[in-house]
Short mmCIF file of C-alpha atoms and ligand atoms in Angstrom, two decimals:
data_model
loop_
_atom_site.label_atom_id
_atom_site.label_comp_id
_atom_site.label_asym_id
_atom_site.label_seq_id
_atom_site.Cartn_x
_atom_site.Cartn_y
_atom_site.Cartn_z
CA MET A 1 52.63 127.20 -111.38
CA TYR A 2 54.93 125.07 -109.32
CA TYR A 3 54.91 121.34 -110.16
CA LYS A 4 55.91 118.33 -108.09
CA LYS A 5 56.49 114.68 -108.92
CA TYR A 6 53.73 112.39 -107.63
CA GLY A 7 55.59 109.96 -105.38
CA PHE A 8 57.87 107.56 -107.22
CA THR A 9 55.92 107.98 -110.48
CA ASP A 10 56.68 110.14 -113.53
CA MET A 11 53.52 112.20 -113.10
CA GLN A 12 54.20 115.93 -112.80
CA VAL A 13 51.31 117.46 -110.91
CA SER A 14 50.57 121.04 -109.96
CA ALA A 15 51.36 121.94 -106.34
CA ILE A 16 47.80 123.30 -106.15
CA GLY A 17 44.97 120.98 -107.13
CA LEU A 18 41.39 122.09 -107.68
CA GLY A 19 39.05 120.81 -105.01
CA THR A 20 35.68 120.70 -106.74
CA MET A 21 33.42 120.86 -103.70
CA ARG A 22 32.95 124.63 -103.70
CA TYR A 23 31.19 125.47 -106.95
CA ASP A 24 28.74 128.33 -106.53
CA ASP A 25 25.64 127.01 -104.81
CA GLU A 26 23.27 129.56 -106.35
CA ASP A 27 24.50 128.79 -109.85
CA ILE A 28 24.04 125.07 -109.24
CA THR A 29 20.52 125.54 -107.89
CA ALA A 30 19.69 127.67 -110.93
CA GLY A 31 21.12 125.00 -113.26
CA ARG A 32 23.97 127.21 -114.49
CA LEU A 33 26.45 124.34 -114.61
CA GLU A 34 28.35 125.73 -117.63
CA LYS A 35 29.06 128.86 -115.59
CA CYS A 36 30.44 126.77 -112.71
CA ALA A 37 32.61 124.89 -115.22
CA GLU A 38 34.45 128.16 -115.93
CA ILE A 39 36.30 127.60 -112.64
CA PRO A 40 38.12 124.37 -113.61
CA LEU A 41 38.78 125.83 -117.08
CA TYR A 42 40.31 128.94 -115.53
CA ALA A 43 42.29 126.79 -113.08
CA PHE A 44 43.74 124.84 -116.00
CA GLU A 45 44.67 128.11 -117.74
CA LYS A 46 46.59 129.01 -114.58
CA GLY A 47 48.55 125.76 -114.66
CA ILE A 48 46.46 123.56 -112.34
CA ASN A 49 46.36 120.05 -113.76
CA TYR A 50 44.90 118.01 -110.88
CA PHE A 51 41.12 117.92 -110.38
CA ASP A 52 39.74 116.25 -107.27
CA SER A 53 36.09 115.33 -107.55
CA ALA A 54 33.58 113.01 -105.92
CA PRO A 55 29.93 112.05 -106.04
CA PHE A 56 27.64 114.02 -103.71
CA TYR A 57 29.72 117.21 -103.63
CA CYS A 58 27.79 120.35 -104.62
CA GLN A 59 24.31 118.89 -104.64
CA ASP A 60 25.80 115.86 -106.41
CA LYS A 61 26.73 118.05 -109.40
CA SER A 62 30.48 118.37 -108.87
CA GLU A 63 31.46 115.55 -111.20
CA GLU A 64 29.07 116.76 -113.90
CA ILE A 65 30.36 120.34 -113.71
CA THR A 66 33.98 119.20 -113.67
CA GLY A 67 33.20 116.94 -116.64
CA ILE A 68 31.91 119.88 -118.68
CA ALA A 69 35.34 121.49 -118.26
CA ILE A 70 37.35 118.31 -118.70
CA SER A 71 35.66 117.54 -122.02
CA GLN A 72 37.18 120.79 -123.34
CA LEU A 73 40.71 119.90 -122.23
CA LYS A 74 43.28 117.46 -123.58
CA ARG A 75 42.89 114.35 -121.46
CA ASP A 76 46.62 113.61 -121.29
CA LYS A 77 47.33 117.07 -119.86
CA ILE A 78 45.26 116.60 -116.72
CA TYR A 79 44.83 114.25 -113.76
CA VAL A 80 41.30 113.42 -112.70
CA SER A 81 40.28 111.85 -109.43
CA SER A 82 37.06 110.62 -107.88
CA LYS A 83 36.04 108.50 -104.91
CA THR A 84 33.80 105.76 -103.62
CA SER A 85 33.16 103.93 -100.39
CA PHE A 86 30.50 101.62 -99.17
CA TYR A 87 29.10 104.50 -97.11
CA ALA A 88 28.74 106.45 -100.33
CA ILE A 89 27.24 103.51 -102.12
CA GLY A 90 24.66 102.98 -99.36
CA GLU A 91 23.62 99.76 -101.01
CA GLU A 92 24.52 96.15 -100.68
CA ILE A 93 28.21 95.76 -101.45
CA SER A 94 28.65 93.87 -104.65
CA ARG A 95 30.68 94.09 -107.81
CA ASP A 96 27.59 95.50 -109.58
CA THR A 97 27.11 98.41 -107.19
CA PHE A 98 30.81 99.23 -107.33
CA ARG A 99 30.78 99.17 -111.13
CA ARG A 100 27.65 101.27 -111.32
CA ARG A 101 29.24 103.92 -109.12
CA LEU A 102 32.50 103.90 -111.07
CA GLU A 103 30.74 104.04 -114.44
CA THR A 104 28.54 106.90 -113.25
CA SER A 105 31.64 108.86 -112.23
CA LEU A 106 33.30 108.18 -115.59
CA THR A 107 30.18 109.27 -117.47
CA ARG A 108 29.68 112.43 -115.46
CA LEU A 109 33.35 113.37 -115.67
CA LYS A 110 33.29 112.56 -119.41
CA VAL A 111 36.44 110.43 -119.24
CA ASP A 112 37.33 106.83 -120.17
CA TYR A 113 39.51 106.36 -117.12
CA LEU A 114 40.27 107.95 -113.77
CA ASP A 115 43.87 108.74 -112.90
CA PHE A 116 43.09 108.31 -109.21
CA TYR A 117 40.19 106.46 -107.57
CA HIS A 118 39.89 106.82 -103.83
CA LEU A 119 38.77 104.34 -101.24
CA TRP A 120 36.89 107.13 -99.59
CA CYS A 121 36.80 108.34 -96.03
CA LEU A 122 38.63 105.83 -93.88
CA LEU A 123 37.60 107.05 -90.44
CA SER A 124 39.31 104.38 -88.36
CA LEU A 125 41.38 101.23 -88.74
CA GLU A 126 38.17 99.28 -88.30
CA SER A 127 36.48 101.04 -91.22
CA TYR A 128 39.68 100.60 -93.25
CA GLU A 129 39.61 96.84 -92.74
CA GLU A 130 35.90 96.67 -93.54
CA GLN A 131 36.32 98.68 -96.73
CA MET A 132 39.38 96.72 -97.84
CA ASP A 133 37.49 93.44 -97.45
CA ALA A 134 34.46 94.76 -99.27
CA LEU A 135 35.93 96.87 -102.04
CA TYR A 136 39.64 96.54 -102.68
CA GLY A 137 39.24 93.55 -105.03
CA PHE A 138 36.89 95.62 -107.22
CA PHE A 139 39.41 98.47 -107.32
CA GLU A 140 42.11 96.03 -108.46
CA GLU A 141 39.88 94.64 -111.16
CA ALA A 142 39.16 98.16 -112.48
CA LYS A 143 42.87 98.89 -112.44
CA ASN A 144 43.65 95.75 -114.40
CA GLU A 145 41.12 96.89 -117.01
CA GLY A 146 42.82 100.29 -117.24
CA ILE A 147 39.78 102.34 -116.19
CA VAL A 148 41.44 103.22 -112.90
CA LYS A 149 45.11 104.07 -113.15
CA ASN A 150 46.00 104.45 -109.50
CA ILE A 151 44.28 103.18 -106.35
CA VAL A 152 44.48 105.69 -103.53
CA PHE A 153 42.69 106.34 -100.25
CA SER A 154 41.33 109.29 -98.33
CA SER A 155 41.27 109.40 -94.57
CA HIS A 156 40.63 111.45 -91.45
CA MET A 157 42.77 109.16 -89.32
CA GLN A 158 45.75 110.46 -87.38
CA GLY A 159 49.38 109.88 -88.27
CA LYS A 160 49.90 106.66 -86.34
CA GLU A 161 46.73 105.06 -87.65
CA ILE A 162 47.45 106.20 -91.20
CA GLU A 163 50.85 104.54 -90.94
CA ASN A 164 49.09 101.15 -90.75
CA VAL A 165 47.32 101.81 -94.06
CA ILE A 166 50.52 103.06 -95.71
CA GLU A 167 52.42 99.99 -94.53
CA SER A 168 49.95 97.76 -96.39
CA ASN A 169 51.68 98.90 -99.61
CA LYS A 170 48.31 98.71 -101.37
CA PHE A 171 48.03 102.36 -102.36
CA LYS A 172 49.85 104.69 -104.71
CA GLY A 173 48.85 107.77 -102.77
CA MET A 174 46.61 109.25 -100.13
CA LEU A 175 44.35 112.24 -99.51
CA ILE A 176 44.34 113.60 -95.97
CA GLY A 177 43.33 116.76 -94.16
CA TYR A 178 46.36 118.89 -93.37
CA ASN A 179 46.54 122.49 -92.22
CA PRO A 180 48.18 124.75 -89.62
CA LEU A 181 45.61 123.63 -87.06
CA ASN A 182 45.91 119.88 -87.34
CA TYR A 183 49.30 119.15 -88.85
CA ARG A 184 50.56 117.37 -85.78
CA PHE A 185 47.80 114.79 -86.14
CA ARG A 186 49.14 113.89 -89.52
CA GLN A 187 52.85 114.65 -89.65
CA SER A 188 54.16 111.13 -89.08
CA GLY A 189 51.73 109.83 -91.72
CA ILE A 190 52.91 112.15 -94.47
CA GLU A 191 56.54 111.47 -93.58
CA LEU A 192 56.07 107.71 -93.94
CA ALA A 193 54.04 108.07 -97.15
CA TYR A 194 56.77 110.23 -98.67
CA GLU A 195 59.48 107.78 -97.65
CA LYS A 196 57.47 104.96 -99.27
CA GLY A 197 57.15 106.89 -102.54
CA MET A 198 53.45 107.66 -102.27
CA GLY A 199 51.82 110.82 -103.53
CA VAL A 200 50.25 112.89 -100.75
CA VAL A 201 47.31 115.18 -101.47
CA ALA A 202 46.27 117.58 -98.71
CA MET A 203 42.62 118.55 -98.35
CA ASN A 204 41.12 121.15 -96.04
CA PRO A 205 44.25 123.36 -95.96
CA LEU A 206 42.23 126.26 -94.51
CA GLY A 207 40.78 124.27 -91.63
CA GLY A 208 37.28 124.37 -93.10
CA GLY A 209 37.47 128.18 -93.26
CA LEU A 210 38.50 128.57 -89.59
CA ILE A 211 41.90 129.94 -90.55
CA PRO A 212 40.84 132.85 -92.81
CA GLN A 213 37.95 133.59 -90.45
CA ASN A 214 40.44 134.12 -87.61
CA PRO A 215 43.23 136.10 -89.27
CA LEU A 216 44.75 137.36 -86.03
CA ALA A 217 45.27 133.86 -84.69
CA PHE A 218 47.13 132.83 -87.83
CA GLU A 219 48.89 136.07 -88.69
CA TYR A 220 52.22 134.49 -87.79
CA LEU A 221 52.01 132.44 -91.00
CA THR A 222 52.19 135.60 -93.09
CA GLN A 223 55.35 137.02 -91.53
CA GLY A 224 58.02 137.79 -94.11
CA THR A 225 55.58 137.30 -97.01
CA ASP A 226 53.21 139.45 -99.04
CA LEU A 227 50.46 136.87 -98.61
CA ASN A 228 47.15 137.11 -96.80
CA VAL A 229 46.30 134.51 -94.13
CA ALA A 230 44.49 132.15 -96.51
CA GLN A 231 47.32 132.23 -99.04
CA ALA A 232 49.91 131.80 -96.29
CA ALA A 233 48.04 128.77 -94.94
CA LEU A 234 48.04 127.24 -98.44
CA ARG A 235 51.75 127.94 -98.73
CA PHE A 236 52.36 126.43 -95.29
CA VAL A 237 50.87 123.15 -96.52
CA ALA A 238 52.31 123.23 -100.05
CA SER A 239 55.82 123.93 -98.82
CA HIS A 240 56.00 120.52 -97.12
CA LYS A 241 58.29 118.36 -99.20
CA GLU A 242 56.14 115.39 -98.22
CA ILE A 243 52.95 116.93 -99.63
CA THR A 244 52.57 116.66 -103.37
CA ILE A 245 49.33 118.55 -104.00
CA THR A 246 47.42 121.03 -101.86
CA LEU A 247 43.74 121.17 -102.75
CA ALA A 248 42.09 124.55 -102.97
CA GLY A 249 38.31 124.60 -103.14
CA CYS A 250 37.43 127.55 -105.38
CA THR A 251 34.09 129.22 -105.98
CA THR A 252 35.41 132.19 -107.96
CA LYS A 253 38.30 132.96 -110.30
CA GLU A 254 39.73 135.18 -107.55
CA HIS A 255 39.97 132.10 -105.33
CA VAL A 256 41.95 130.39 -108.08
CA ASP A 257 44.24 133.43 -108.36
CA ASP A 258 44.75 133.41 -104.58
CA ALA A 259 45.71 129.76 -104.59
CA VAL A 260 48.07 130.17 -107.53
CA LYS A 261 49.76 133.11 -105.82
CA ALA A 262 50.29 130.99 -102.71
CA VAL A 263 52.74 128.73 -104.54
CA GLU A 264 54.56 131.35 -106.62
CA GLY A 265 58.29 130.84 -106.03
CA LEU A 266 57.49 127.99 -103.62
CA LYS A 267 60.35 126.54 -101.60
CA GLU A 268 60.02 123.04 -100.17
CA TYR A 269 61.14 121.99 -96.70
CA LYS A 270 60.94 118.78 -94.71
CA SER A 271 57.95 118.75 -92.36
CA SER A 272 60.30 118.46 -89.37
CA GLU A 273 61.90 121.79 -90.37
CA ILE A 274 58.50 123.45 -90.76
CA VAL A 275 57.27 122.16 -87.41
CA ALA A 276 60.45 123.42 -85.73
CA GLN A 277 59.90 126.84 -87.29
CA TYR A 278 56.34 127.17 -85.96
CA VAL A 279 56.54 125.26 -82.70
CA ASP A 280 56.30 128.31 -80.48
CA LYS A 281 54.06 130.37 -82.71
CA GLY A 282 50.34 130.75 -82.63
CA MET A 283 49.48 127.21 -81.76
CA SER A 284 48.68 127.83 -78.08
CA PHE A 285 46.08 130.43 -78.99
CA ASN A 286 43.17 130.06 -76.55
CA ASN A 287 44.28 126.56 -75.60
CA LEU A 288 43.67 125.13 -79.02
CA CYS A 289 44.36 121.44 -79.29
CA THR A 290 47.26 120.99 -81.68
CA GLY A 291 46.76 117.29 -82.25
CA CYS A 292 50.10 116.27 -80.80
CA ASP A 293 48.54 113.10 -79.32
CA TYR A 294 50.59 113.31 -76.10
CA CYS A 295 47.37 112.60 -74.19
CA LYS A 296 47.10 109.03 -75.43
CA GLY A 297 46.38 106.25 -72.96
CA CYS A 298 43.00 107.33 -71.60
CA PRO A 299 41.88 104.51 -69.26
CA VAL A 300 38.36 104.58 -70.69
CA ASN A 301 39.55 104.90 -74.28
CA ILE A 302 38.18 108.33 -75.06
CA SER A 303 39.57 109.65 -78.35
CA ILE A 304 40.70 112.85 -76.65
CA PRO A 305 42.47 114.51 -79.62
CA LYS A 306 39.38 113.97 -81.78
CA PHE A 307 37.07 115.55 -79.21
CA MET A 308 39.47 118.41 -78.52
CA ASP A 309 40.05 119.04 -82.23
CA SER A 310 36.28 119.27 -82.62
CA TYR A 311 36.07 121.67 -79.68
CA ASN A 312 38.60 123.91 -81.50
CA GLU A 313 35.70 124.79 -83.81
CA LYS A 314 33.97 126.51 -80.91
CA ILE A 315 37.04 128.41 -79.74
CA LEU A 316 37.55 129.69 -83.24
CA GLY A 317 34.08 131.12 -83.54
CA GLY A 318 31.92 128.07 -84.19
CA ASN A 319 29.01 126.72 -82.19
CA ASP A 320 27.84 123.48 -80.59
CA PHE A 321 26.31 122.32 -83.84
CA GLU A 322 29.68 122.59 -85.61
CA VAL A 323 31.43 120.77 -82.77
CA LYS A 324 28.89 117.96 -82.97
CA ASP A 325 29.09 117.83 -86.75
CA ARG A 326 32.85 117.42 -86.63
CA ILE A 327 32.72 114.72 -83.94
CA LEU A 328 30.12 112.69 -85.79
CA TYR A 329 30.89 113.18 -89.45
CA HIS A 330 34.55 114.16 -89.64
CA TRP A 331 35.90 111.87 -86.95
CA GLY A 332 33.14 109.25 -86.84
CA VAL A 333 33.17 109.13 -83.02
CA LYS A 334 30.14 108.66 -80.76
CA ILE A 335 29.36 111.87 -78.90
CA GLU A 336 28.25 109.83 -75.83
CA ASP A 337 31.87 108.69 -75.37
CA ALA A 338 32.58 112.15 -73.93
CA SER A 339 30.51 111.27 -70.85
CA LYS A 340 32.69 108.23 -70.07
CA CYS A 341 35.43 110.47 -68.63
CA ILE A 342 36.26 109.49 -65.02
CA ALA A 343 38.28 112.70 -64.47
CA CYS A 344 41.52 110.85 -63.72
CA LYS A 345 43.40 113.93 -65.09
CA MET A 346 46.01 111.82 -66.86
CA CYS A 347 45.43 113.66 -70.13
CA GLU A 348 45.54 117.12 -68.59
CA LYS A 349 48.88 116.33 -66.94
CA GLN A 350 50.35 115.22 -70.25
CA CYS A 351 48.93 117.94 -72.49
CA THR A 352 51.39 120.65 -73.48
CA GLN A 353 48.62 123.09 -74.43
CA HIS A 354 46.76 122.89 -71.11
CA PRO A 355 43.19 123.01 -72.36
CA PRO A 356 40.64 122.08 -69.66
CA ILE A 357 39.99 118.70 -71.26
CA ILE A 358 37.68 117.36 -68.56
CA GLU A 359 35.53 120.49 -68.63
CA ARG A 360 35.37 120.47 -72.40
CA LEU A 361 34.33 116.81 -72.44
CA LYS A 362 31.55 117.60 -69.97
CA GLU A 363 30.40 120.42 -72.21
CA ILE A 364 30.50 118.21 -75.28
CA ALA A 365 28.57 115.46 -73.49
CA LYS A 366 25.69 117.92 -73.02
CA ILE A 367 25.42 118.72 -76.73
CA VAL A 368 22.32 117.07 -78.13
S1 SF4 B 1 40.62 112.73 -67.51
FE1 SF4 B 1 39.00 111.70 -68.66
S2 SF4 B 1 39.59 111.92 -70.79
FE2 SF4 B 1 41.40 112.39 -69.57
S3 SF4 B 1 42.51 110.44 -69.48
FE3 SF4 B 1 41.22 110.57 -67.65
S4 SF4 B 1 39.31 109.55 -68.23
FE4 SF4 B 1 40.42 109.95 -70.12
S1 SF4 B 2 47.86 116.44 -75.60
FE1 SF4 B 2 46.55 118.25 -75.65
S2 SF4 B 2 47.07 119.33 -77.53
FE2 SF4 B 2 47.90 117.26 -77.69
S3 SF4 B 2 46.24 116.12 -78.73
FE3 SF4 B 2 45.92 115.85 -76.55
S4 SF4 B 2 44.46 117.48 -75.99
FE4 SF4 B 2 45.32 118.00 -78.01
#
């Protein structure tokens, strides 16, 4: 296993972290939690020492399953993370609800402290400010007590927006989606986080499965390697100097082996070097939006990159339901905004990929 230093700390973390949102659904439904726990135990055997968990994953059993494994490992050999937000709490925001959530996570994970506790799912600067006001004080209190070692955040915001959160200097690290489809949304964010000495954990390195499901579109990532497309996509992310940990969601031991292979003999490069290497490759496939954000400045404030990123799902084999799901729950944008377009064409003139943005927005506006 290849290890990296977590930001400006002394923590040595594995370049691959275990994302614990993909335990086998049938086993969970049948109550075979011990069997699911074989995955984190196997991951640890293979050198993975970072376990990313959260309430609600896997029928709300992820923390419990991960805890079964963690209780069999030496606590000081692993890093354990979980998350909370007021969306997750779904109750009145108070110290009591925050504590109840935190204590539940500790109990389920069978630990006395969390190495990383995330302010979960910052969808926009507005939601960031709301969550900071409501929750950050409770995070600090838990940190002062020693039950949370590091306060971190997770976000689906783009690079520029993420920069605002990083500049607050309130967080030791961040968890963001990063993959060969969306890296341009996030590149400036990871660069700033790295410069500031934050740890950067990348989730969704396979684009929610879109990348392995479309091997021809992403074959260019495998050139000069003996890796398959999924492994090559993991290596693409892990090889960024600015990214500390790449999360791999594993259902089987073979998935763990795949992820471990992806970082064998890993070489790190600055993101600017990686982007330069891939700039002319693959990314214009079927007019996919690459998240470059050159289309900013819409006169009616449509979040064009977010809508076009969601439409990518359809181009890569998805359907309207998946497009809608991504708009609403990944980006947190109102689908009705798509119908505000006045067809001024500003975005289409500025876009380097030349997708028919206006047509796609019309199509999205009709999704119910
Ligand atoms: S064409 Fe529509 S989406 Fe594009 S900038 Fe003009 S109003 Fe905004
Ligand atoms: S300019 Fe084009 S490719 Fe870039 S984010 Fe906007 S729609 Fe996507």
